[in-house]
Amino acid sequence: MADTSSQSIQVHAPLARVAAVICDFPSYPEWADAIKQVTVVEEYEDGYAAQVRFRIDAGVMADEYTLEYAYADDLSRIEWHLVAPSKTQKSQEGSYDLVADASGGTTVTYTLAVELAIGMLGMFRRKAEKMIMDTALKELKRRVESLPAA
């Protein structure tokens, strides 16, 4: 069973802009260092990605896997799960929860549960999860805040 971890970050941009960056999967390699290639495998009728294949290389870990996505109507929640086990993962479930605040910014909460296919001591796994989540949130914040206001 995978342990679930959550972290949040404040992004100085409206919810719609944050959601647009999260949903623009083909652009991930431009701003997410570990993500080397992204392919949208399948789309819903509304054009949002249904299944997305990722190739990552984080130095100590490289993997290829496909995630299936689901979206709240207002894009305040974007969630995913691993379609099939990969070289390093037995399962993965995650979500971004987006909450607009009065100042026009957005609080992004990233929740992730990964069951690894390889053995790893609990304290090392937790440290790796924290690093992955910290990096993902900081890279997302930097990308969103670097875009021109619409």
GROMACS .gro file of N, CA, C and O in nm, residues 24-70:
model
  188
   24ASP      N    1  -0.137   2.168  -1.978
   24ASP     CA    2  -0.057   2.179  -2.101
   24ASP      C    3   0.059   2.079  -2.093
   24ASP      O    4   0.175   2.115  -2.083
   25PHE      N    5   0.025   1.951  -2.100
   25PHE     CA    6   0.123   1.845  -2.080
   25PHE      C    7   0.241   1.850  -2.178
   25PHE      O    8   0.355   1.831  -2.136
   26PRO      N    9   0.219   1.875  -2.308
   26PRO     CA   10   0.333   1.877  -2.401
   26PRO      C   11   0.441   1.980  -2.364
   26PRO      O   12   0.556   1.964  -2.403
   27SER      N   13   0.405   2.083  -2.287
   27SER     CA   14   0.503   2.185  -2.249
   27SER      C   15   0.583   2.149  -2.124
   27SER      O   16   0.680   2.219  -2.091
   28TYR      N   17   0.549   2.043  -2.055
   28TYR     CA   18   0.619   2.007  -1.930
   28TYR      C   19   0.771   2.001  -1.945
   28TYR      O   20   0.843   2.050  -1.858
   29PRO      N   21   0.825   1.940  -2.053
   29PRO     CA   22   0.971   1.934  -2.063
   29PRO      C   23   1.039   2.072  -2.067
   29PRO      O   24   1.157   2.084  -2.037
   30GLU      N   25   0.964   2.177  -2.102
   30GLU     CA   26   1.020   2.312  -2.106
   30GLU      C   27   1.047   2.368  -1.966
   30GLU      O   28   1.130   2.456  -1.950
   31TRP      N   29   0.974   2.319  -1.865
   31TRP     CA   30   0.986   2.380  -1.732
   31TRP      C   31   1.003   2.280  -1.617
   31TRP      O   32   1.038   2.321  -1.506
   32ALA      N   33   0.980   2.153  -1.641
   32ALA     CA   34   0.996   2.051  -1.536
   32ALA      C   35   1.122   1.971  -1.568
   32ALA      O   36   1.123   1.892  -1.663
   33ASP      N   37   1.228   1.994  -1.492
   33ASP     CA   38   1.361   1.941  -1.525
   33ASP      C   39   1.366   1.790  -1.547
   33ASP      O   40   1.432   1.743  -1.639
   34ALA      N   41   1.298   1.712  -1.464
   34ALA     CA   42   1.310   1.567  -1.473
   34ALA      C   43   1.228   1.508  -1.589
   34ALA      O   44   1.253   1.396  -1.632
   35ILE      N   45   1.133   1.583  -1.640
   35ILE     CA   46   1.046   1.532  -1.747
   35ILE      C   47   1.111   1.558  -1.882
   35ILE      O   48   1.132   1.673  -1.921
   36LYS      N   49   1.143   1.451  -1.951
   36LYS     CA   50   1.216   1.460  -2.077
   36LYS      C   51   1.125   1.455  -2.199
   36LYS      O   52   1.156   1.512  -2.303
   37GLN      N   53   1.013   1.383  -2.188
   37GLN     CA   54   0.922   1.371  -2.301
   37GLN      C   55   0.782   1.343  -2.249
   37GLN      O   56   0.764   1.268  -2.155
   38VAL      N   57   0.683   1.407  -2.315
   38VAL     CA   58   0.543   1.387  -2.279
   38VAL      C   59   0.463   1.369  -2.408
   38VAL      O   60   0.479   1.446  -2.503
   39THR      N   61   0.379   1.267  -2.410
   39THR     CA   62   0.294   1.241  -2.525
   39THR      C   63   0.150   1.225  -2.476
   39THR      O   64   0.124   1.140  -2.390
   40VAL      N   65   0.060   1.305  -2.530
   40VAL     CA   66  -0.082   1.286  -2.501
   40VAL      C   67  -0.128   1.169  -2.587
   40VAL      O   68  -0.127   1.177  -2.710
   41VAL      N   69  -0.165   1.060  -2.521
   41VAL     CA   70  -0.201   0.936  -2.590
   41VAL      C   71  -0.347   0.937  -2.631
   41VAL      O   72  -0.384   0.886  -2.737
   42GLU      N   73  -0.431   0.997  -2.546
   42GLU     CA   74  -0.575   0.995  -2.571
   42GLU      C   75  -0.635   1.123  -2.512
   42GLU      O   76  -0.591   1.169  -2.407
   43GLU      N   77  -0.737   1.178  -2.581
   43GLU     CA   78  -0.805   1.298  -2.532
   43GLU      C   79  -0.953   1.271  -2.512
   43GLU      O   80  -1.011   1.186  -2.581
   44TYR      N   81  -1.013   1.347  -2.421
   44TYR     CA   82  -1.159   1.347  -2.406
   44TYR      C   83  -1.218   1.431  -2.518
   44TYR      O   84  -1.147   1.506  -2.587
   45GLU      N   85  -1.349   1.425  -2.536
   45GLU     CA   86  -1.416   1.502  -2.641
   45GLU      C   87  -1.395   1.652  -2.625
   45GLU      O   88  -1.395   1.725  -2.723
   46ASP      N   89  -1.375   1.699  -2.499
   46ASP     CA   90  -1.357   1.843  -2.476
   46ASP      C   91  -1.213   1.889  -2.501
   46ASP      O   92  -1.181   2.006  -2.484
   47GLY      N   93  -1.126   1.797  -2.542
   47GLY     CA   94  -0.988   1.832  -2.575
   47GLY      C   95  -0.888   1.814  -2.462
   47GLY      O   96  -0.768   1.824  -2.484
   48TYR      N   97  -0.937   1.789  -2.341
   48TYR     CA   98  -0.844   1.766  -2.229
   48TYR      C   99  -0.784   1.627  -2.241
   48TYR      O  100  -0.847   1.532  -2.290
   49ALA      N  101  -0.659   1.615  -2.196
   49ALA     CA  102  -0.589   1.487  -2.205
   49ALA      C  103  -0.654   1.383  -2.114
   49ALA      O  104  -0.682   1.410  -1.998
   50ALA      N  105  -0.678   1.266  -2.169
   50ALA     CA  106  -0.732   1.155  -2.091
   50ALA      C  107  -0.617   1.065  -2.043
   50ALA      O  108  -0.613   1.026  -1.927
   51GLN      N  109  -0.525   1.033  -2.134
   51GLN     CA  110  -0.407   0.954  -2.098
   51GLN      C  111  -0.282   1.023  -2.151
   51GLN      O  112  -0.281   1.070  -2.265
   52VAL      N  113  -0.180   1.027  -2.065
   52VAL     CA  114  -0.056   1.096  -2.099
   52VAL      C  115   0.061   1.005  -2.064
   52VAL      O  116   0.068   0.950  -1.953
   53ARG      N  117   0.153   0.989  -2.159
   53ARG     CA  118   0.274   0.908  -2.138
   53ARG      C  119   0.390   1.002  -2.105
   53ARG      O  120   0.413   1.101  -2.174
   54PHE      N  121   0.462   0.968  -1.997
   54PHE     CA  122   0.575   1.047  -1.951
   54PHE      C  123   0.704   0.966  -1.961
   54PHE      O  124   0.704   0.846  -1.932
   55ARG      N  125   0.812   1.032  -1.999
   55ARG     CA  126   0.946   0.975  -1.987
   55ARG      C  127   1.022   1.070  -1.897
   55ARG      O  128   1.037   1.188  -1.929
   56ILE      N  129   1.067   1.018  -1.782
   56ILE     CA  130   1.139   1.102  -1.687
   56ILE      C  131   1.279   1.048  -1.664
   56ILE      O  132   1.306   0.929  -1.681
   57ASP      N  133   1.368   1.140  -1.630
   57ASP     CA  134   1.504   1.104  -1.591
   57ASP      C  135   1.546   1.202  -1.483
   57ASP      O  136   1.575   1.317  -1.510
   58ALA      N  137   1.544   1.152  -1.360
   58ALA     CA  138   1.580   1.235  -1.244
   58ALA      C  139   1.718   1.196  -1.193
   58ALA      O  140   1.745   1.204  -1.073
   59GLY      N  141   1.804   1.150  -1.282
   59GLY     CA  142   1.939   1.111  -1.241
   59GLY      C  143   1.940   0.973  -1.179
   59GLY      O  144   1.972   0.876  -1.245
   60VAL      N  145   1.900   0.964  -1.053
   60VAL     CA  146   1.900   0.835  -0.983
   60VAL      C  147   1.785   0.746  -1.026
   60VAL      O  148   1.786   0.626  -1.001
   61MET      N  149   1.684   0.804  -1.091
   61MET     CA  150   1.569   0.726  -1.134
   61MET      C  151   1.523   0.772  -1.272
   61MET      O  152   1.506   0.890  -1.297
   62ALA      N  153   1.505   0.674  -1.360
   62ALA     CA  154   1.449   0.701  -1.492
   62ALA      C  155   1.331   0.605  -1.510
   62ALA      O  156   1.335   0.492  -1.460
   63ASP      N  157   1.228   0.651  -1.579
   63ASP     CA  158   1.109   0.568  -1.593
   63ASP      C  159   1.025   0.619  -1.709
   63ASP      O  160   1.040   0.734  -1.752
   64GLU      N  161   0.938   0.532  -1.760
   64GLU     CA  162   0.836   0.568  -1.856
   64GLU      C  163   0.706   0.510  -1.804
   64GLU      O  164   0.701   0.394  -1.762
   65TYR      N  165   0.600   0.591  -1.806
   65TYR     CA  166   0.471   0.547  -1.753
   65TYR      C  167   0.359   0.630  -1.813
   65TYR      O  168   0.381   0.738  -1.866
   66THR      N  169   0.237   0.576  -1.805
   66THR     CA  170   0.119   0.645  -1.857
   66THR      C  171   0.022   0.670  -1.743
   66THR      O  172  -0.007   0.580  -1.663
   67LEU      N  173  -0.027   0.795  -1.736
   67LEU     CA  174  -0.125   0.834  -1.636
   67LEU      C  175  -0.259   0.863  -1.703
   67LEU      O  176  -0.262   0.916  -1.815
   68GLU      N  177  -0.367   0.829  -1.634
   68GLU     CA  178  -0.502   0.864  -1.680
   68GLU      C  179  -0.555   0.976  -1.592
   68GLU      O  180  -0.547   0.968  -1.469
   69TYR      N  181  -0.608   1.080  -1.656
   69TYR     CA  182  -0.649   1.202  -1.586
   69TYR      C  183  -0.801   1.217  -1.582
   69TYR      O  184  -0.871   1.173  -1.673
   70ALA      N  185  -0.847   1.286  -1.476
   70ALA     CA  186  -0.987   1.326  -1.462
   70ALA      C  187  -0.987   1.469  -1.409
   70ALA      O  188  -0.896   1.507  -1.333
   0.00000   0.00000   0.00000
